[in-house]
Amino acid sequence: MRRSNLSRWAVAAALVAAVVAVAAWRTAATASESESRPDPGTTANEVRQDPEGLRDYWTPERMREAEDAPMPKRD
């Protein structure tokens, strides 16, 4: 009988640990998502390009001929 009670406690402890782990994982996932979202009305763009390659591409002639990027209009 004593061994049966020990097994029940072990199962209960494992279930509690699983619930706590899932809750912590979900909280961490939601926190990182909310931090990465920009405020409404703003734009964000992550650029992953080689800085050396960009310097080589943007020659003085290309810089003179470059046009401004279109900006979003306010409603």
PDB file of C-alpha atoms in Angstrom:
ATOM      1  CA  MET A   1       0.000   0.000   0.000  1.00  0.00           C
ATOM      2  CA  ARG A   2       2.844   2.376   0.766  1.00  0.00           C
ATOM      3  CA  ARG A   3       4.384   1.863  -2.666  1.00  0.00           C
ATOM      4  CA  SER A   4       1.032   2.671  -4.329  1.00  0.00           C
ATOM      5  CA  ASN A   5       0.849   6.032  -2.520  1.00  0.00           C
ATOM      6  CA  LEU A   6       4.406   6.830  -3.553  1.00  0.00           C
ATOM      7  CA  SER A   7       3.567   6.092  -7.187  1.00  0.00           C
ATOM      8  CA  ARG A   8       0.516   8.352  -7.044  1.00  0.00           C
ATOM      9  CA  TRP A   9       2.604  11.193  -5.616  1.00  0.00           C
ATOM     10  CA  ALA A  10       5.241  10.695  -8.302  1.00  0.00           C
ATOM     11  CA  VAL A  11       2.611  10.832 -11.055  1.00  0.00           C
ATOM     12  CA  ALA A  12       1.004  13.914  -9.488  1.00  0.00           C
ATOM     13  CA  ALA A  13       4.382  15.655  -9.203  1.00  0.00           C
ATOM     14  CA  ALA A  14       5.198  14.844 -12.836  1.00  0.00           C
ATOM     15  CA  LEU A  15       1.859  16.282 -13.993  1.00  0.00           C
ATOM     16  CA  VAL A  16       2.383  19.477 -12.002  1.00  0.00           C
ATOM     17  CA  ALA A  17       5.900  19.846 -13.431  1.00  0.00           C
ATOM     18  CA  ALA A  18       4.558  19.359 -16.981  1.00  0.00           C
ATOM     19  CA  VAL A  19       1.839  21.986 -16.486  1.00  0.00           C
ATOM     20  CA  VAL A  20       4.342  24.487 -15.069  1.00  0.00           C
ATOM     21  CA  ALA A  21       6.754  23.840 -17.955  1.00  0.00           C
ATOM     22  CA  VAL A  22       4.049  24.364 -20.589  1.00  0.00           C
ATOM     23  CA  ALA A  23       2.830  27.538 -18.877  1.00  0.00           C
ATOM     24  CA  ALA A  24       6.372  28.946 -18.737  1.00  0.00           C
ATOM     25  CA  TRP A  25       6.983  28.071 -22.384  1.00  0.00           C
ATOM     26  CA  ARG A  26       3.749  29.748 -23.508  1.00  0.00           C
ATOM     27  CA  THR A  27       4.499  32.858 -21.460  1.00  0.00           C
ATOM     28  CA  ALA A  28       7.992  33.134 -22.943  1.00  0.00           C
ATOM     29  CA  ALA A  29       6.658  32.634 -26.482  1.00  0.00           C
ATOM     30  CA  THR A  30       4.022  35.363 -26.081  1.00  0.00           C
ATOM     31  CA  ALA A  31       6.443  37.806 -24.475  1.00  0.00           C
ATOM     32  CA  SER A  32       8.968  37.589 -27.311  1.00  0.00           C
ATOM     33  CA  GLU A  33       6.247  37.983 -29.954  1.00  0.00           C
ATOM     34  CA  SER A  34       4.784  41.103 -28.369  1.00  0.00           C
ATOM     35  CA  GLU A  35       8.204  42.736 -28.042  1.00  0.00           C
ATOM     36  CA  SER A  36       8.992  42.291 -31.726  1.00  0.00           C
ATOM     37  CA  ARG A  37       5.822  43.976 -33.007  1.00  0.00           C
ATOM     38  CA  PRO A  38       6.161  47.632 -33.980  1.00  0.00           C
ATOM     39  CA  ASP A  39       3.655  50.245 -32.815  1.00  0.00           C
ATOM     40  CA  PRO A  40       0.630  50.736 -35.081  1.00  0.00           C
ATOM     41  CA  GLY A  41       1.373  53.159 -37.872  1.00  0.00           C
ATOM     42  CA  THR A  42       5.087  52.385 -38.016  1.00  0.00           C
ATOM     43  CA  THR A  43       7.101  50.224 -40.345  1.00  0.00           C
ATOM     44  CA  ALA A  44       9.924  47.867 -39.531  1.00  0.00           C
ATOM     45  CA  ASN A  45      12.272  45.895 -41.738  1.00  0.00           C
ATOM     46  CA  GLU A  46      15.149  43.680 -40.694  1.00  0.00           C
ATOM     47  CA  VAL A  47      17.991  43.766 -43.213  1.00  0.00           C
ATOM     48  CA  ARG A  48      20.548  40.976 -43.328  1.00  0.00           C
ATOM     49  CA  GLN A  49      23.080  41.960 -45.952  1.00  0.00           C
ATOM     50  CA  ASP A  50      26.831  41.997 -46.002  1.00  0.00           C
ATOM     51  CA  PRO A  51      28.005  45.553 -45.204  1.00  0.00           C
ATOM     52  CA  GLU A  52      31.101  45.124 -47.394  1.00  0.00           C
ATOM     53  CA  GLY A  53      28.949  44.087 -50.358  1.00  0.00           C
ATOM     54  CA  LEU A  54      26.702  47.112 -49.862  1.00  0.00           C
ATOM     55  CA  ARG A  55      29.671  49.478 -49.880  1.00  0.00           C
ATOM     56  CA  ASP A  56      30.870  47.931 -53.129  1.00  0.00           C
ATOM     57  CA  TYR A  57      27.398  48.191 -54.712  1.00  0.00           C
ATOM     58  CA  TRP A  58      26.668  51.808 -53.814  1.00  0.00           C
ATOM     59  CA  THR A  59      29.212  53.576 -55.949  1.00  0.00           C
ATOM     60  CA  PRO A  60      29.201  57.407 -56.101  1.00  0.00           C
ATOM     61  CA  GLU A  61      27.435  57.219 -59.480  1.00  0.00           C
ATOM     62  CA  ARG A  62      24.678  54.961 -58.116  1.00  0.00           C
ATOM     63  CA  MET A  63      24.244  57.239 -55.102  1.00  0.00           C
ATOM     64  CA  ARG A  64      23.776  60.270 -57.404  1.00  0.00           C
ATOM     65  CA  GLU A  65      21.156  58.406 -59.476  1.00  0.00           C
ATOM     66  CA  ALA A  66      19.299  56.908 -56.490  1.00  0.00           C
ATOM     67  CA  GLU A  67      15.677  57.886 -55.866  1.00  0.00           C
ATOM     68  CA  ASP A  68      13.947  58.244 -52.519  1.00  0.00           C
ATOM     69  CA  ALA A  69      11.972  55.244 -51.295  1.00  0.00           C
ATOM     70  CA  PRO A  70       8.210  55.817 -51.145  1.00  0.00           C
ATOM     71  CA  MET A  71       6.978  56.469 -47.633  1.00  0.00           C
ATOM     72  CA  PRO A  72       3.589  55.365 -46.282  1.00  0.00           C
ATOM     73  CA  LYS A  73       0.932  58.081 -46.267  1.00  0.00           C
ATOM     74  CA  ARG A  74      -1.069  58.971 -43.178  1.00  0.00           C
ATOM     75  CA  ASP A  75      -4.794  58.422 -43.366  1.00  0.00           C
TER      76      ASP A  75
END
